[in-house]
XYZ file of C-alpha atoms in Angstrom:
329
model
C -59.591 38.966 -20.680
C -62.962 40.043 -21.954
C -65.634 37.414 -22.185
C -65.625 38.083 -26.061
C -64.493 34.588 -27.683
C -61.510 34.596 -29.619
C -61.789 31.799 -32.127
C -59.020 31.282 -35.080
C -59.690 28.485 -37.836
C -58.062 27.031 -41.148
C -59.503 25.172 -44.239
C -56.035 24.769 -46.600
C -54.715 22.614 -44.396
C -55.258 18.487 -45.519
C -56.246 16.320 -43.233
C -54.051 13.800 -41.595
C -50.183 14.853 -43.135
C -47.859 15.859 -40.963
C -48.565 19.209 -38.987
C -46.591 22.107 -39.706
C -45.813 22.954 -36.532
C -44.975 26.489 -37.308
C -47.430 26.952 -39.217
C -50.153 26.114 -36.429
C -48.348 28.522 -34.239
C -49.044 31.251 -36.361
C -52.491 30.161 -37.669
C -53.396 29.390 -34.407
C -51.560 31.411 -32.066
C -54.002 32.011 -28.736
C -53.310 32.167 -25.075
C -52.980 29.105 -23.464
C -52.750 27.010 -25.912
C -49.226 25.666 -27.382
C -47.875 23.247 -30.478
C -44.546 21.137 -30.033
C -43.450 18.864 -32.848
C -42.539 15.960 -31.423
C -40.908 13.160 -34.410
C -44.145 12.688 -36.333
C -47.149 14.482 -34.538
C -47.105 18.271 -33.212
C -48.789 17.849 -29.653
C -51.557 20.666 -28.649
C -50.887 21.310 -24.939
C -53.690 23.438 -23.279
C -54.018 25.303 -20.132
C -56.372 26.906 -18.354
C -56.189 28.100 -14.285
C -55.401 24.802 -12.553
C -55.949 22.289 -15.296
C -53.993 21.326 -18.067
C -54.917 19.114 -21.404
C -52.686 17.484 -24.157
C -53.396 15.966 -27.696
C -51.942 14.542 -30.431
C -51.944 15.348 -34.343
C -52.423 14.117 -36.563
C -53.752 10.636 -34.585
C -56.252 13.493 -32.407
C -55.360 10.891 -29.304
C -55.700 12.902 -26.414
C -53.171 12.509 -24.162
C -53.311 13.600 -20.739
C -55.803 15.863 -18.745
C -54.691 17.417 -15.193
C -57.190 19.483 -13.196
C -56.546 20.361 -9.726
C -57.046 18.287 -6.282
C -58.382 18.958 -3.185
C -54.824 18.998 -1.936
C -54.038 21.782 -4.674
C -51.628 20.333 -6.664
C -52.637 18.862 -10.124
C -52.990 15.032 -10.865
C -52.908 12.823 -14.475
C -56.218 11.033 -14.276
C -55.265 9.351 -17.883
C -53.606 6.637 -18.503
C -50.980 6.315 -21.276
C -47.493 5.054 -22.302
C -45.072 4.184 -24.712
C -45.198 0.861 -26.195
C -42.013 -0.533 -27.798
C -43.960 -3.013 -29.704
C -45.415 -0.407 -31.859
C -43.264 2.444 -31.071
C -45.850 4.868 -30.377
C -48.421 6.008 -27.088
C -50.850 4.056 -25.925
C -54.060 4.566 -24.114
C -55.378 8.002 -23.257
C -58.377 9.065 -24.806
C -59.180 8.291 -28.483
C -61.914 7.987 -30.776
C -62.660 4.646 -32.558
C -65.181 4.690 -35.116
C -66.008 2.880 -38.915
C -68.857 4.297 -40.928
C -69.695 1.927 -43.056
C -72.105 3.131 -46.684
C -75.132 0.671 -47.002
C -75.889 1.511 -50.393
C -71.770 1.371 -51.801
C -70.667 -0.735 -49.435
C -67.860 1.123 -48.470
C -66.831 1.470 -44.888
C -64.221 4.048 -43.433
C -62.885 5.072 -40.266
C -61.414 8.563 -39.238
C -58.227 7.791 -38.123
C -56.404 10.787 -39.159
C -57.235 14.250 -38.214
C -56.854 17.661 -39.051
C -56.972 20.715 -36.575
C -59.617 23.609 -37.726
C -60.440 26.227 -35.296
C -58.727 27.126 -31.805
C -61.062 29.013 -29.563
C -60.685 30.909 -26.036
C -62.761 32.246 -23.408
C -61.573 33.002 -19.572
C -62.411 29.548 -18.320
C -62.394 27.248 -21.297
C -59.902 26.268 -24.486
C -61.734 24.628 -27.622
C -60.039 22.930 -29.974
C -61.985 21.429 -32.787
C -60.423 18.929 -35.009
C -62.004 17.435 -38.372
C -62.031 14.583 -41.185
C -63.505 13.831 -44.106
C -64.025 10.620 -46.039
C -62.350 10.584 -49.522
C -66.167 11.179 -51.141
C -66.623 13.752 -49.444
C -70.175 12.433 -48.103
C -69.183 11.584 -44.292
C -67.534 14.311 -42.399
C -66.444 13.738 -38.637
C -65.473 16.534 -36.067
C -63.928 16.362 -32.950
C -64.899 19.298 -30.174
C -62.241 18.700 -27.406
C -63.204 21.625 -24.631
C -61.152 21.889 -21.233
C -62.612 23.865 -18.284
C -60.911 23.738 -14.982
C -62.690 20.842 -13.248
C -64.042 19.166 -17.026
C -62.189 17.877 -20.166
C -65.265 17.061 -22.920
C -65.136 15.205 -26.131
C -67.524 15.631 -28.125
C -68.631 14.261 -31.475
C -70.630 15.350 -34.657
C -70.764 13.126 -37.569
C -72.430 14.736 -40.610
C -74.027 12.244 -43.655
C -74.208 14.599 -47.166
C -75.411 11.931 -49.248
C -78.716 11.990 -50.704
C -80.279 8.962 -50.802
C -77.553 6.756 -48.588
C -77.399 6.405 -44.846
C -74.308 5.245 -42.855
C -73.864 2.937 -40.372
C -71.386 3.816 -37.587
C -69.982 1.768 -34.726
C -67.279 2.219 -32.320
C -66.230 4.169 -29.007
C -65.379 7.294 -27.056
C -63.032 5.597 -25.303
C -60.710 6.642 -21.774
C -58.015 4.557 -19.913
C -58.016 6.330 -16.819
C -55.131 5.646 -14.663
C -55.431 4.423 -11.205
C -53.291 3.094 -8.199
C -54.190 -0.191 -8.985
C -57.509 -2.029 -10.156
C -57.550 -3.579 -6.550
C -58.445 -0.590 -5.251
C -60.871 0.725 -7.917
C -64.823 0.611 -7.836
C -67.771 2.153 -10.333
C -70.919 3.024 -8.610
C -74.530 3.862 -10.092
C -74.032 0.444 -12.458
C -76.937 -1.892 -10.335
C -79.711 -3.284 -12.043
C -77.643 -2.522 -15.485
C -77.635 -4.764 -18.403
C -74.749 -6.252 -19.706
C -73.570 -8.431 -22.554
C -69.765 -9.978 -21.505
C -67.453 -9.492 -24.643
C -63.729 -10.267 -25.380
C -61.841 -6.982 -24.988
C -62.364 -4.291 -27.771
C -58.547 -3.633 -29.272
C -58.131 0.351 -31.874
C -54.921 1.234 -32.495
C -54.699 3.063 -29.049
C -55.975 0.429 -26.446
C -54.262 -1.116 -23.914
C -54.221 -4.775 -23.674
C -52.394 -6.711 -21.129
C -50.085 -9.959 -23.205
C -52.119 -12.219 -20.708
C -55.390 -11.568 -22.111
C -56.337 -13.862 -24.850
C -58.286 -13.392 -27.744
C -58.948 -9.298 -28.037
C -61.378 -8.244 -31.249
C -61.885 -5.357 -32.831
C -65.751 -3.996 -33.197
C -66.576 -4.993 -36.361
C -66.976 -8.533 -35.185
C -69.075 -6.858 -32.827
C -72.343 -7.397 -35.653
C -71.832 -11.315 -34.857
C -72.088 -11.362 -31.717
C -75.298 -10.421 -31.006
C -76.259 -13.493 -34.005
C -75.276 -15.923 -31.586
C -77.750 -19.358 -30.641
C -80.198 -18.123 -28.451
C -78.775 -20.160 -25.552
C -74.813 -19.344 -25.919
C -76.420 -15.995 -25.990
C -77.899 -15.685 -22.819
C -75.016 -17.311 -21.064
C -73.256 -14.233 -21.681
C -75.674 -11.521 -20.956
C -76.212 -10.726 -17.185
C -78.168 -7.769 -14.523
C -75.453 -5.755 -12.672
C -76.055 -6.823 -9.116
C -73.914 -4.643 -7.263
C -73.845 -0.854 -7.044
C -70.211 -0.504 -5.694
C -68.595 -2.833 -8.294
C -65.254 -3.856 -7.537
C -62.869 -3.921 -10.301
C -60.155 -6.100 -9.239
C -60.822 -8.951 -11.777
C -60.424 -9.571 -15.152
C -63.521 -7.742 -16.792
C -64.382 -6.650 -20.289
C -68.781 -6.227 -20.417
C -70.630 -4.071 -22.509
C -73.503 -2.460 -20.452
C -76.788 -1.872 -22.677
C -78.918 0.020 -20.058
C -76.456 2.022 -17.930
C -76.895 5.247 -16.274
C -75.537 8.190 -18.214
C -73.256 8.995 -15.604
C -70.395 6.829 -13.708
C -68.264 7.744 -10.910
C -64.771 5.771 -11.231
C -63.303 5.644 -7.198
C -59.755 4.885 -6.578
C -59.447 4.664 -2.865
C -55.654 3.852 -3.739
C -55.025 7.674 -5.259
C -57.901 8.854 -3.015
C -59.718 10.562 -6.207
C -63.126 9.697 -8.375
C -63.728 10.676 -11.366
C -67.446 10.867 -13.262
C -67.861 9.607 -16.536
C -70.794 11.060 -18.674
C -72.017 9.447 -21.902
C -74.052 11.581 -24.943
C -75.970 10.255 -27.693
C -74.353 6.477 -27.475
C -76.586 3.800 -25.793
C -73.653 1.479 -24.832
C -70.641 1.507 -21.719
C -67.860 -0.366 -22.208
C -65.266 -1.357 -19.050
C -62.602 -3.544 -19.087
C -60.266 -4.072 -16.683
C -56.674 -5.506 -16.788
C -57.224 -6.710 -13.426
C -55.266 -6.895 -10.359
C -52.359 -9.003 -11.032
C -50.000 -6.394 -12.269
C -47.781 -4.462 -9.859
C -49.150 -1.253 -8.424
C -48.663 2.595 -10.956
C -47.583 0.217 -13.851
C -48.310 0.194 -18.049
C -51.068 -2.047 -16.529
C -52.762 0.667 -13.482
C -55.570 1.367 -15.400
C -59.889 1.237 -16.047
C -60.897 1.552 -20.019
C -64.205 2.900 -19.800
C -65.604 3.815 -23.414
C -69.277 5.273 -24.444
C -69.877 3.251 -27.398
C -71.998 1.327 -30.209
C -70.227 -1.937 -30.347
C -73.473 -3.885 -30.024
C -76.115 -2.000 -32.379
C -74.767 0.525 -34.897
C -76.359 4.436 -35.243
C -77.882 4.826 -38.537
C -77.475 7.885 -39.978
C -80.149 8.521 -42.899
C -79.040 10.748 -46.095
C -78.827 14.509 -45.192
C -78.450 14.214 -41.024
C -75.979 14.282 -37.904
C -75.920 12.854 -35.378
C -73.753 14.052 -32.004
C -71.984 11.794 -29.324
C -69.358 11.974 -26.705
C -68.007 11.828 -23.050
C -66.919 14.097 -20.668
C -64.503 13.664 -17.899
C -65.358 15.340 -14.583
C -63.093 15.816 -11.871
C -65.167 16.358 -8.621
C -62.125 16.568 -6.238
C -60.944 20.470 -6.711
């Protein structure tokens, strides 16, 4: 294969409609990419040398990332399970974004995605998803790039309105599978300011039943308007550079480094999570009361705008994202 980029794109499919798997196979036929219909969804599988990833349409949920480890085999880094109550896949890596127009007062969330482009090089596969507001003034592109040791989730938000600004809140959230939170440490958080928060509940987040009062992202605006004394009780500075995540924890770090490493002693592996665009990092641990390797054996990390929105002026763009890097190959 040459180094020339191979790309296929389409603009005649409606965003969020039931995926026509046969159409996707014809239109986006690319080496290393396959499409499989499951119920009302389509699983897009990407495979490169010694690595793979899966995502679902039209939800845009990334359900798998398997890079090669030091022992030669691939290992799943994302945590998912099928919720019996919701009859849907939970966990994985997903976007939970909400955009508010300050002029019209209308809000919109990109929760249904259309496949726009598939690109291939010898070292990577790139899939571009697109979602557009009903009035066509706001468009979000989600570009997923798979390499041997990396999975990139890149976001491009465009405000094409002539006079209205947009307030963006939400996150790029991933659930990392672990042996048990009792064996997991976050490296690099020392001296980072944080805000204690309720767990952040999205369409795909995993919240154990023993965790009380989860909340969606819009109420986070109200957290920073509490009385000063109460607000100060929720704030702190991390004093541990090797943060043990064994206890229940839900925090928004407001001055964390752009790269954090999560170490799992039980599985003898680590993952580096990198941040772009977003200023905050949300970390949730369900605690270690649950059995090893079960539905709640995960750590949730999100690059986020939960306490303070991102403001897009008219005719501007904003870029953000999250990268998972496997340093264990």
